[in-house]
Amino acid sequence: MINIKSDSRKINKGDIFVALKGISSNGEDYVDEAIKRGASKIVVESDNKYSVDTLKVNDTRKYLNEYLDHNYSKVLSDMKIIGLTGTNGKTTTCYLVYQILNLLGYKCGYIGTIGFYLDKKISSLPNTSPDICELYDMITTSYELGYKYIVMEASSQGLDMGRFSNIKFDIAAFTNLTQDHLDYHKTFENYAKAKQILFKKLKNNGISILNSDDKYYNYFLYGNIFYYGLSGNDYKISNIKLGYKTEFNITIDNKIYNVESNLLGEYNIYNLVCAIAIVNKLNIDIDSIINTIKKLTTPPGRMDLVRFKDNLIIIDYAHTPDAMKNIYDTVSKIKKANVYTIFGCTGDRDRTKRPLMLSLALNNSIYSIITSDDLHNEEFNSIIKDMFINNKKNNYSIVKDRAEAIKSGMALLKHNDILLLLGKGHEEFIIVKDKNKEVIFM
């Protein structure tokens, strides 16, 4: 376990606390808390002296990076580290890689939105890409337990904030790029370039696996490049058949493989093929990989199917216009009766996607219930106002309490209907004023 931390809440007796300067906070504001929790040494940029050993440096982030590099470079070099970025599909694709490798006997850990997994879930995480010290801690823990592979999600914000400093990747993969996080990045160009950082962190002879059907793939032309998709030269998708199961062909080295999966939707074909490509490029036999596909499941909260009488409830994390469109495209191919939607928009995040999400819901559902997602520090009514810009439809109701919204949605179901519960996925709480408020979903 590493004994250097940048989060005062994670300090254990004897740890070193490095006071990093963040976007909206200064780590030195938490020095007293770190000392109370048992920090033996404080690293700061100021001239302040504290009651424990205090080291002044010009740049605390540089100090932390050099410390981690000096003490943990062997661990990182001994492991196969896989990073995956994109707007949608990161969690599912990483989780598929994690499952395939473990099914084939290669011990692989997963780090991302749904938590930290080894042979089972170890812990939840506050962010898709955790704090750098926490990330090193998880990698080190995995290594000490005999894990030689780590697959992790790399969010644009995590990359931009330096949460992957000094980590070099054996494989970097790209799923797609659509509108998201513009509240943070301001422009789409900045968003794309933040994700580009992952590919600049490839090891020597590192591999890039790119979705050639996404028009933004040329941002990520680094390392040894392999393409997947309908136009993919290396892992080519064809002959797609969609329904209550998914079937398609994949051509690799001029050989065609038929693939059957329980994962629904064309977008999950892309997730599957990306995962197949990643594992194959770890020098693992393609026939062995294909044989695992029928055993694979989606991550918690990703197209989770719940039977309710003779109706179907689908729980999904979809919280962008593109992700919602993918869900509706999938549902349109399996629906037998009415489609209803329950969803909300996140507070303190990209406001421009709110009316787009509402339009998708109202145009693709017979009726929608608009409810709370994570409000953070924004008022619910402010979010609603943005959502309804230029709206002319009336097939909706607004129910602020998410639990009540779910009850109302379930009451609408009659015979062979589908209820989509979108936005929160696996998460069990609503964040209000940056505090967790528990919500019972079902």
GROMACS .gro file of C-alpha atoms in nm:
model
  442
    1MET     CA    1   0.000   0.000   0.000
    2ILE     CA    2   0.132   0.346  -0.079
    3ASN     CA    3   0.188   0.584   0.210
    4ILE     CA    4   0.152   0.914   0.028
    5LYS     CA    5  -0.190   1.075  -0.015
    6SER     CA    6  -0.336   1.392  -0.161
    7ASP     CA    7  -0.679   1.342  -0.003
    8SER     CA    8  -0.679   1.429   0.367
    9ARG     CA    9  -0.981   1.202   0.424
   10LYS     CA   10  -0.777   0.897   0.319
   11ILE     CA   11  -0.483   0.964   0.552
   12ASN     CA   12  -0.376   0.681   0.783
   13LYS     CA   13  -0.123   0.702   1.064
   14GLY     CA   14   0.226   0.758   0.925
   15ASP     CA   15   0.119   0.870   0.576
   16ILE     CA   16   0.267   1.165   0.387
   17PHE     CA   17   0.014   1.432   0.289
   18VAL     CA   18   0.080   1.632  -0.028
   19ALA     CA   19  -0.122   1.953  -0.049
   20LEU     CA   20  -0.214   1.979  -0.417
   21LYS     CA   21  -0.369   2.288  -0.566
   22GLY     CA   22  -0.691   2.205  -0.748
   23ILE     CA   23  -0.928   2.396  -0.972
   24SER     CA   24  -1.152   2.515  -0.691
   25SER     CA   25  -0.961   2.422  -0.376
   26ASN     CA   26  -0.617   2.430  -0.217
   27GLY     CA   27  -0.492   2.115  -0.050
   28GLU     CA   28  -0.322   2.323   0.217
   29ASP     CA   29  -0.667   2.405   0.355
   30TYR     CA   30  -0.686   2.041   0.469
   31VAL     CA   31  -0.346   2.009   0.634
   32ASP     CA   32  -0.491   2.025   0.986
   33GLU     CA   33  -0.733   1.745   0.906
   34ALA     CA   34  -0.447   1.535   0.764
   35ILE     CA   35  -0.244   1.586   1.081
   36LYS     CA   36  -0.541   1.490   1.299
   37ARG     CA   37  -0.573   1.169   1.102
   38GLY     CA   38  -0.208   1.081   1.164
   39ALA     CA   39  -0.002   1.230   0.880
   40SER     CA   40   0.368   1.212   0.968
   41LYS     CA   41   0.483   1.455   0.700
   42ILE     CA   42   0.329   1.748   0.513
   43VAL     CA   43   0.441   1.866   0.167
   44VAL     CA   44   0.335   2.221   0.078
   45GLU     CA   45   0.430   2.512  -0.150
   46SER     CA   46   0.399   2.780   0.121
   47ASP     CA   47   0.636   2.888   0.397
   48ASN     CA   48   0.397   2.767   0.669
   49LYS     CA   49   0.535   2.536   0.935
   50TYR     CA   50   0.317   2.266   1.091
   51SER     CA   51   0.335   2.046   1.400
   52VAL     CA   52   0.477   1.754   1.200
   53ASP     CA   53   0.769   1.732   0.955
   54THR     CA   54   0.700   1.994   0.687
   55LEU     CA   55   0.864   2.004   0.344
   56LYS     CA   56   0.835   2.310   0.121
   57VAL     CA   57   0.858   2.246  -0.255
   58ASN     CA   58   0.804   2.466  -0.559
   59ASP     CA   59   0.544   2.234  -0.712
   60THR     CA   60   0.357   1.979  -0.499
   61ARG     CA   61   0.216   1.799  -0.805
   62LYS     CA   62   0.564   1.753  -0.951
   63TYR     CA   63   0.686   1.624  -0.613
   64LEU     CA   64   0.402   1.372  -0.597
   65ASN     CA   65   0.460   1.250  -0.952
   66GLU     CA   66   0.833   1.204  -0.891
   67TYR     CA   67   0.765   1.020  -0.564
   68LEU     CA   68   0.522   0.781  -0.730
   69ASP     CA   69   0.751   0.726  -1.027
   70HIS     CA   70   1.051   0.650  -0.805
   71ASN     CA   71   0.867   0.408  -0.579
   72TYR     CA   72   0.620   0.232  -0.810
   73SER     CA   73   0.768   0.231  -1.162
   74LYS     CA   74   0.851  -0.142  -1.138
   75VAL     CA   75   0.492  -0.231  -1.052
   76LEU     CA   76   0.363  -0.033  -1.350
   77SER     CA   77   0.619  -0.177  -1.591
   78ASP     CA   78   0.545  -0.536  -1.480
   79MET     CA   79   0.171  -0.505  -1.544
   80LYS     CA   80  -0.030  -0.489  -1.865
   81ILE     CA   81  -0.227  -0.165  -1.833
   82ILE     CA   82  -0.523  -0.098  -2.061
   83GLY     CA   83  -0.691   0.243  -2.081
   84LEU     CA   84  -1.016   0.320  -2.256
   85THR     CA   85  -1.171   0.656  -2.336
   86GLY     CA   86  -1.474   0.790  -2.522
   87THR     CA   87  -1.806   0.952  -2.443
   88ASN     CA   88  -2.013   0.635  -2.424
   89GLY     CA   89  -1.925   0.269  -2.384
   90LYS     CA   90  -1.621   0.302  -2.155
   91THR     CA   91  -1.772   0.118  -1.861
   92THR     CA   92  -1.929  -0.164  -2.062
   93THR     CA   93  -1.621  -0.223  -2.277
   94CYS     CA   94  -1.385  -0.224  -1.979
   95TYR     CA   95  -1.615  -0.458  -1.790
   96LEU     CA   96  -1.624  -0.693  -2.090
   97VAL     CA   97  -1.242  -0.697  -2.111
   98TYR     CA   98  -1.231  -0.765  -1.736
   99GLN     CA   99  -1.471  -1.059  -1.773
  100ILE     CA  100  -1.306  -1.211  -2.081
  101LEU     CA  101  -0.958  -1.208  -1.928
  102ASN     CA  102  -1.072  -1.359  -1.600
  103LEU     CA  103  -1.282  -1.623  -1.776
  104LEU     CA  104  -0.969  -1.723  -1.968
  105GLY     CA  105  -0.761  -1.743  -1.650
  106TYR     CA  106  -0.575  -1.412  -1.678
  107LYS     CA  107  -0.614  -1.223  -1.351
  108CYS     CA  108  -0.744  -0.877  -1.442
  109GLY     CA  109  -0.864  -0.587  -1.228
  110TYR     CA  110  -1.109  -0.317  -1.333
  111ILE     CA  111  -1.111   0.050  -1.227
  112GLY     CA  112  -1.390   0.284  -1.336
  113THR     CA  113  -1.739   0.422  -1.296
  114ILE     CA  114  -1.890   0.121  -1.121
  115GLY     CA  115  -1.597   0.082  -0.881
  116PHE     CA  116  -1.279  -0.116  -0.822
  117TYR     CA  117  -1.309  -0.487  -0.907
  118LEU     CA  118  -1.070  -0.776  -0.867
  119ASP     CA  119  -1.246  -1.114  -0.856
  120LYS     CA  120  -1.544  -0.919  -0.720
  121LYS     CA  121  -1.628  -0.561  -0.636
  122ILE     CA  122  -1.381  -0.426  -0.382
  123SER     CA  123  -1.509  -0.070  -0.343
  124SER     CA  124  -1.709   0.210  -0.503
  125LEU     CA  125  -1.528   0.514  -0.639
  126PRO     CA  126  -1.623   0.883  -0.623
  127ASN     CA  127  -1.512   0.947  -0.984
  128THR     CA  128  -1.472   0.750  -1.305
  129SER     CA  129  -1.099   0.830  -1.286
  130PRO     CA  130  -0.998   0.839  -0.918
  131ASP     CA  131  -0.740   1.055  -0.743
  132ILE     CA  132  -0.387   0.967  -0.855
  133CYS     CA  133  -0.279   0.829  -0.515
  134GLU     CA  134  -0.592   0.615  -0.494
  135LEU     CA  135  -0.528   0.492  -0.848
  136TYR     CA  136  -0.171   0.391  -0.763
  137ASP     CA  137  -0.298   0.224  -0.446
  138MET     CA  138  -0.546   0.011  -0.643
  139ILE     CA  139  -0.286  -0.086  -0.902
  140THR     CA  140  -0.037  -0.176  -0.627
  141THR     CA  141  -0.300  -0.379  -0.440
  142SER     CA  142  -0.382  -0.569  -0.759
  143TYR     CA  143  -0.015  -0.640  -0.824
  144GLU     CA  144   0.049  -0.766  -0.472
  145LEU     CA  145  -0.246  -1.006  -0.510
  146GLY     CA  146  -0.105  -1.152  -0.830
  147TYR     CA  147  -0.300  -0.955  -1.088
  148LYS     CA  148  -0.099  -0.886  -1.403
  149TYR     CA  149  -0.367  -0.697  -1.598
  150ILE     CA  150  -0.558  -0.378  -1.520
  151VAL     CA  151  -0.828  -0.228  -1.742
  152MET     CA  152  -0.941   0.123  -1.653
  153GLU     CA  153  -1.167   0.396  -1.779
  154ALA     CA  154  -0.993   0.724  -1.860
  155SER     CA  155  -1.234   1.018  -1.839
  156SER     CA  156  -1.157   1.344  -2.017
  157GLN     CA  157  -1.159   1.533  -1.687
  158GLY     CA  158  -0.936   1.278  -1.518
  159LEU     CA  159  -0.687   1.299  -1.804
  160ASP     CA  160  -0.696   1.679  -1.807
  161MET     CA  161  -0.648   1.697  -1.429
  162GLY     CA  162  -0.339   1.475  -1.437
  163ARG     CA  163  -0.491   1.180  -1.252
  164PHE     CA  164  -0.293   0.940  -1.473
  165SER     CA  165   0.046   1.107  -1.427
  166ASN     CA  166   0.342   0.873  -1.493
  167ILE     CA  167   0.114   0.585  -1.591
  168LYS     CA  168   0.205   0.438  -1.928
  169PHE     CA  169  -0.042   0.218  -2.113
  170ASP     CA  170   0.014  -0.099  -2.315
  171ILE     CA  171  -0.316  -0.050  -2.496
  172ALA     CA  172  -0.532   0.261  -2.538
  173ALA     CA  173  -0.877   0.228  -2.695
  174PHE     CA  174  -1.135   0.478  -2.823
  175THR     CA  175  -1.511   0.416  -2.837
  176ASN     CA  176  -1.677   0.734  -2.970
  177LEU     CA  177  -1.700   1.108  -2.919
  178THR     CA  178  -2.030   1.290  -2.875
  179GLN     CA  179  -2.146   1.591  -2.675
  180ASP     CA  180  -2.070   1.578  -2.303
  181HIS     CA  181  -1.876   1.766  -2.034
  182LEU     CA  182  -1.875   2.097  -2.221
  183ASP     CA  183  -1.943   2.266  -1.888
  184TYR     CA  184  -1.585   2.173  -1.801
  185HIS     CA  185  -1.404   2.170  -2.138
  186LYS     CA  186  -1.597   2.465  -2.291
  187THR     CA  187  -1.534   2.351  -2.650
  188PHE     CA  188  -1.559   2.019  -2.831
  189GLU     CA  189  -1.200   2.063  -2.947
  190ASN     CA  190  -1.080   2.087  -2.586
  191TYR     CA  191  -1.288   1.780  -2.500
  192ALA     CA  192  -1.129   1.576  -2.780
  193LYS     CA  193  -0.776   1.691  -2.695
  194ALA     CA  194  -0.825   1.596  -2.330
  195LYS     CA  195  -0.907   1.241  -2.438
  196GLN     CA  196  -0.609   1.249  -2.673
  197ILE     CA  197  -0.380   1.260  -2.367
  198LEU     CA  198  -0.443   0.888  -2.308
  199PHE     CA  199  -0.287   0.796  -2.642
  200LYS     CA  200   0.016   1.015  -2.578
  201LYS     CA  201   0.080   0.798  -2.271
  202LEU     CA  202   0.133   0.472  -2.459
  203LYS     CA  203   0.440   0.266  -2.374
  204ASN     CA  204   0.699   0.205  -2.644
  205ASN     CA  205   0.531  -0.019  -2.905
  206GLY     CA  206   0.198   0.054  -2.739
  207ILE     CA  207  -0.123  -0.022  -2.927
  208SER     CA  208  -0.417   0.204  -3.017
  209ILE     CA  209  -0.754   0.045  -3.092
  210LEU     CA  210  -0.988   0.289  -3.265
  211ASN     CA  211  -1.352   0.295  -3.375
  212SER     CA  212  -1.308   0.383  -3.742
  213ASP     CA  213  -1.682   0.451  -3.780
  214ASP     CA  214  -1.653   0.752  -3.549
  215LYS     CA  215  -1.549   1.064  -3.740
  216TYR     CA  216  -1.322   1.182  -3.459
  217TYR     CA  217  -1.090   0.880  -3.453
  218ASN     CA  218  -0.814   1.081  -3.623
  219TYR     CA  219  -0.750   1.264  -3.295
  220PHE     CA  220  -0.600   0.941  -3.162
  221LEU     CA  221  -0.350   0.828  -3.424
  222TYR     CA  222  -0.067   0.723  -3.191
  223GLY     CA  223   0.132   0.402  -3.150
  224ASN     CA  224   0.053   0.085  -3.345
  225ILE     CA  225  -0.299   0.142  -3.471
  226PHE     CA  226  -0.577  -0.112  -3.525
  227TYR     CA  227  -0.933  -0.031  -3.634
  228TYR     CA  228  -1.269  -0.186  -3.553
  229GLY     CA  229  -1.620  -0.113  -3.684
  230LEU     CA  230  -1.829  -0.157  -3.995
  231SER     CA  231  -1.542   0.005  -4.182
  232GLY     CA  232  -1.274  -0.147  -3.958
  233ASN     CA  233  -0.986  -0.297  -4.153
  234ASP     CA  234  -0.865  -0.513  -3.864
  235TYR     CA  235  -1.185  -0.610  -3.679
  236LYS     CA  236  -1.466  -0.566  -3.932
  237ILE     CA  237  -1.830  -0.592  -3.824
  238SER     CA  238  -2.093  -0.726  -4.068
  239ASN     CA  239  -2.423  -0.915  -4.097
  240ILE     CA  240  -2.585  -0.765  -3.785
  241LYS     CA  241  -2.906  -0.924  -3.653
  242LEU     CA  242  -3.077  -0.754  -3.360
  243GLY     CA  243  -3.360  -0.863  -3.131
  244TYR     CA  244  -3.381  -1.022  -2.787
  245LYS     CA  245  -3.032  -1.149  -2.858
  246THR     CA  246  -2.760  -1.007  -3.079
  247GLU     CA  247  -2.582  -1.181  -3.364
  248PHE     CA  248  -2.314  -1.053  -3.600
  249ASN     CA  249  -2.001  -1.148  -3.791
  250ILE     CA  250  -1.652  -1.020  -3.726
  251THR     CA  251  -1.375  -1.056  -3.982
  252ILE     CA  252  -1.019  -1.082  -3.848
  253ASP     CA  253  -0.720  -1.162  -4.073
  254ASN     CA  254  -0.959  -1.258  -4.354
  255LYS     CA  255  -1.138  -1.514  -4.136
  256ILE     CA  256  -1.506  -1.467  -4.049
  257TYR     CA  257  -1.632  -1.546  -3.698
  258ASN     CA  258  -1.998  -1.563  -3.604
  259VAL     CA  259  -2.072  -1.407  -3.266
  260GLU     CA  260  -2.386  -1.446  -3.053
  261SER     CA  261  -2.440  -1.235  -2.742
  262ASN     CA  262  -2.704  -1.164  -2.482
  263LEU     CA  263  -2.608  -0.796  -2.489
  264LEU     CA  264  -2.874  -0.594  -2.672
  265GLY     CA  265  -2.829  -0.318  -2.930
  266GLU     CA  266  -2.593  -0.222  -3.209
  267TYR     CA  267  -2.391   0.001  -2.976
  268ASN     CA  268  -2.312  -0.306  -2.763
  269ILE     CA  269  -2.174  -0.476  -3.075
  270TYR     CA  270  -1.917  -0.195  -3.090
  271ASN     CA  271  -1.842  -0.246  -2.719
  272LEU     CA  272  -1.800  -0.620  -2.772
  273VAL     CA  273  -1.576  -0.588  -3.076
  274CYS     CA  274  -1.360  -0.327  -2.907
  275ALA     CA  275  -1.320  -0.564  -2.611
  276ILE     CA  276  -1.241  -0.857  -2.843
  277ALA     CA  277  -0.974  -0.647  -3.018
  278ILE     CA  278  -0.816  -0.539  -2.689
  279VAL     CA  279  -0.787  -0.894  -2.555
  280ASN     CA  280  -0.667  -1.029  -2.890
  281LYS     CA  281  -0.389  -0.768  -2.897
  282LEU     CA  282  -0.269  -0.906  -2.564
  283ASN     CA  283  -0.162  -1.209  -2.772
  284ILE     CA  284  -0.461  -1.418  -2.666
  285ASP     CA  285  -0.610  -1.662  -2.916
  286ILE     CA  286  -0.919  -1.526  -3.093
  287ASP     CA  287  -1.109  -1.858  -3.082
  288SER     CA  288  -1.074  -1.868  -2.704
  289ILE     CA  289  -1.205  -1.511  -2.683
  290ILE     CA  290  -1.507  -1.581  -2.905
  291ASN     CA  291  -1.596  -1.882  -2.688
  292THR     CA  292  -1.644  -1.654  -2.385
  293ILE     CA  293  -1.891  -1.412  -2.550
  294LYS     CA  294  -2.214  -1.593  -2.457
  295LYS     CA  295  -2.106  -1.587  -2.090
  296LEU     CA  296  -2.058  -1.210  -2.077
  297THR     CA  297  -2.297  -0.974  -1.898
  298THR     CA  298  -2.336  -0.601  -1.897
  299PRO     CA  299  -2.209  -0.403  -1.595
  300PRO     CA  300  -2.459  -0.317  -1.323
  301GLY     CA  301  -2.696  -0.045  -1.447
  302ARG     CA  302  -2.614  -0.090  -1.816
  303MET     CA  303  -2.920  -0.224  -2.000
  304ASP     CA  304  -3.030  -0.408  -1.687
  305LEU     CA  305  -3.353  -0.591  -1.772
  306VAL     CA  306  -3.620  -0.632  -1.503
  307ARG     CA  307  -3.942  -0.822  -1.569
  308PHE     CA  308  -4.253  -0.665  -1.413
  309LYS     CA  309  -4.557  -0.883  -1.478
  310ASP     CA  310  -4.544  -0.914  -1.859
  311ASN     CA  311  -4.372  -0.576  -1.901
  312LEU     CA  312  -4.004  -0.493  -1.924
  313ILE     CA  313  -3.817  -0.231  -1.720
  314ILE     CA  314  -3.476  -0.130  -1.858
  315ILE     CA  315  -3.234   0.045  -1.622
  316ASP     CA  316  -2.947   0.227  -1.792
  317TYR     CA  317  -2.684   0.489  -1.716
  318ALA     CA  318  -2.762   0.683  -2.038
  319HIS     CA  319  -2.713   1.052  -1.956
  320THR     CA  320  -2.613   1.203  -2.292
  321PRO     CA  321  -2.817   1.256  -2.610
  322ASP     CA  322  -2.614   0.994  -2.797
  323ALA     CA  323  -2.652   0.733  -2.523
  324MET     CA  324  -3.029   0.794  -2.509
  325LYS     CA  325  -3.054   0.764  -2.888
  326ASN     CA  326  -2.875   0.429  -2.872
  327ILE     CA  327  -3.124   0.304  -2.614
  328TYR     CA  328  -3.423   0.413  -2.824
  329ASP     CA  329  -3.275   0.257  -3.138
  330THR     CA  330  -3.238  -0.072  -2.950
  331VAL     CA  331  -3.585  -0.060  -2.795
  332SER     CA  332  -3.749   0.019  -3.131
  333LYS     CA  333  -3.638  -0.324  -3.254
  334ILE     CA  334  -3.781  -0.522  -2.961
  335LYS     CA  335  -4.087  -0.326  -2.845
  336LYS     CA  336  -4.430  -0.487  -2.869
  337ALA     CA  337  -4.641  -0.207  -2.720
  338ASN     CA  338  -4.581   0.130  -2.552
  339VAL     CA  339  -4.250   0.282  -2.442
  340TYR     CA  340  -4.235   0.507  -2.134
  341THR     CA  341  -3.931   0.698  -2.008
  342ILE     CA  342  -3.821   0.827  -1.668
  343PHE     CA  343  -3.514   1.051  -1.668
  344GLY     CA  344  -3.362   1.379  -1.551
  345CYS     CA  345  -3.065   1.600  -1.631
  346THR     CA  346  -2.764   1.654  -1.408
  347GLY     CA  347  -2.718   1.985  -1.229
  348ASP     CA  348  -2.402   2.196  -1.269
  349ARG     CA  349  -2.319   2.019  -1.595
  350ASP     CA  350  -2.351   2.086  -1.968
  351ARG     CA  351  -2.675   2.281  -2.005
  352THR     CA  352  -2.689   2.264  -2.385
  353LYS     CA  353  -2.765   1.891  -2.390
  354ARG     CA  354  -3.076   1.925  -2.171
  355PRO     CA  355  -3.332   2.020  -2.441
  356LEU     CA  356  -3.180   1.757  -2.673
  357MET     CA  357  -3.237   1.487  -2.413
  358LEU     CA  358  -3.595   1.600  -2.351
  359SER     CA  359  -3.669   1.598  -2.724
  360LEU     CA  360  -3.538   1.243  -2.758
  361ALA     CA  361  -3.753   1.124  -2.469
  362LEU     CA  362  -4.075   1.290  -2.585
  363ASN     CA  363  -4.029   1.186  -2.948
  364ASN     CA  364  -3.950   0.824  -2.870
  365SER     CA  365  -4.189   0.755  -2.580
  366ILE     CA  366  -4.564   0.765  -2.559
  367TYR     CA  367  -4.518   0.937  -2.223
  368SER     CA  368  -4.222   1.058  -2.017
  369ILE     CA  369  -4.178   1.145  -1.651
  370ILE     CA  370  -3.913   1.408  -1.588
  371THR     CA  371  -3.751   1.373  -1.248
  372SER     CA  372  -3.433   1.447  -1.052
  373ASP     CA  373  -3.088   1.331  -1.148
  374ASP     CA  374  -2.784   1.448  -0.948
  375LEU     CA  375  -2.871   1.810  -0.868
  376HIS     CA  376  -2.532   1.899  -0.719
  377ASN     CA  377  -2.565   2.271  -0.633
  378GLU     CA  378  -2.827   2.362  -0.893
  379GLU     CA  379  -3.198   2.403  -0.830
  380PHE     CA  380  -3.432   2.148  -0.987
  381ASN     CA  381  -3.648   2.421  -1.146
  382SER     CA  382  -3.345   2.573  -1.316
  383ILE     CA  383  -3.267   2.239  -1.480
  384ILE     CA  384  -3.629   2.197  -1.589
  385LYS     CA  385  -3.634   2.544  -1.743
  386ASP     CA  386  -3.335   2.459  -1.962
  387MET     CA  387  -3.484   2.126  -2.066
  388PHE     CA  388  -3.805   2.280  -2.196
  389ILE     CA  389  -3.652   2.546  -2.420
  390ASN     CA  390  -3.854   2.543  -2.747
  391ASN     CA  391  -4.054   2.237  -2.642
  392LYS     CA  392  -4.403   2.210  -2.794
  393LYS     CA  393  -4.501   1.860  -2.679
  394ASN     CA  394  -4.718   1.774  -2.381
  395ASN     CA  395  -4.675   1.397  -2.336
  396TYR     CA  396  -4.500   1.432  -2.002
  397SER     CA  397  -4.532   1.503  -1.633
  398ILE     CA  398  -4.277   1.635  -1.384
  399VAL     CA  399  -4.222   1.445  -1.059
  400LYS     CA  400  -3.924   1.581  -0.867
  401ASP     CA  401  -3.890   1.288  -0.626
  402ARG     CA  402  -3.724   1.008  -0.823
  403ALA     CA  403  -3.869   0.727  -0.613
  404GLU     CA  404  -4.220   0.865  -0.665
  405ALA     CA  405  -4.149   0.906  -1.037
  406ILE     CA  406  -4.056   0.538  -1.060
  407LYS     CA  407  -4.375   0.434  -0.883
  408SER     CA  408  -4.577   0.652  -1.121
  409GLY     CA  409  -4.399   0.503  -1.423
  410MET     CA  410  -4.462   0.147  -1.310
  411ALA     CA  411  -4.831   0.228  -1.262
  412LEU     CA  412  -4.853   0.317  -1.634
  413LEU     CA  413  -4.747  -0.029  -1.749
  414LYS     CA  414  -5.023  -0.252  -1.884
  415HIS     CA  415  -4.934  -0.530  -2.129
  416ASN     CA  416  -4.598  -0.584  -2.307
  417ASP     CA  417  -4.494  -0.225  -2.234
  418ILE     CA  418  -4.136  -0.106  -2.180
  419LEU     CA  419  -4.032   0.142  -1.908
  420LEU     CA  420  -3.691   0.306  -1.948
  421LEU     CA  421  -3.530   0.427  -1.626
  422LEU     CA  422  -3.236   0.633  -1.747
  423GLY     CA  423  -2.950   0.834  -1.604
  424LYS     CA  424  -2.847   0.681  -1.275
  425GLY     CA  425  -2.777   0.325  -1.378
  426HIS     CA  426  -2.600   0.141  -1.095
  427GLU     CA  427  -2.597   0.444  -0.862
  428GLU     CA  428  -2.812   0.422  -0.551
  429PHE     CA  429  -2.826   0.787  -0.449
  430ILE     CA  430  -2.894   1.140  -0.569
  431ILE     CA  431  -2.626   1.404  -0.505
  432VAL     CA  432  -2.779   1.720  -0.360
  433LYS     CA  433  -2.559   2.012  -0.249
  434ASP     CA  434  -2.263   1.779  -0.306
  435LYS     CA  435  -2.394   1.537  -0.044
  436ASN     CA  436  -2.538   1.193  -0.108
  437LYS     CA  437  -2.912   1.161  -0.064
  438GLU     CA  438  -3.023   0.799  -0.070
  439VAL     CA  439  -3.299   0.703  -0.309
  440ILE     CA  440  -3.481   0.371  -0.324
  441PHE     CA  441  -3.522   0.289  -0.693
  442MET     CA  442  -3.724  -0.031  -0.700
   0.00000   0.00000   0.00000
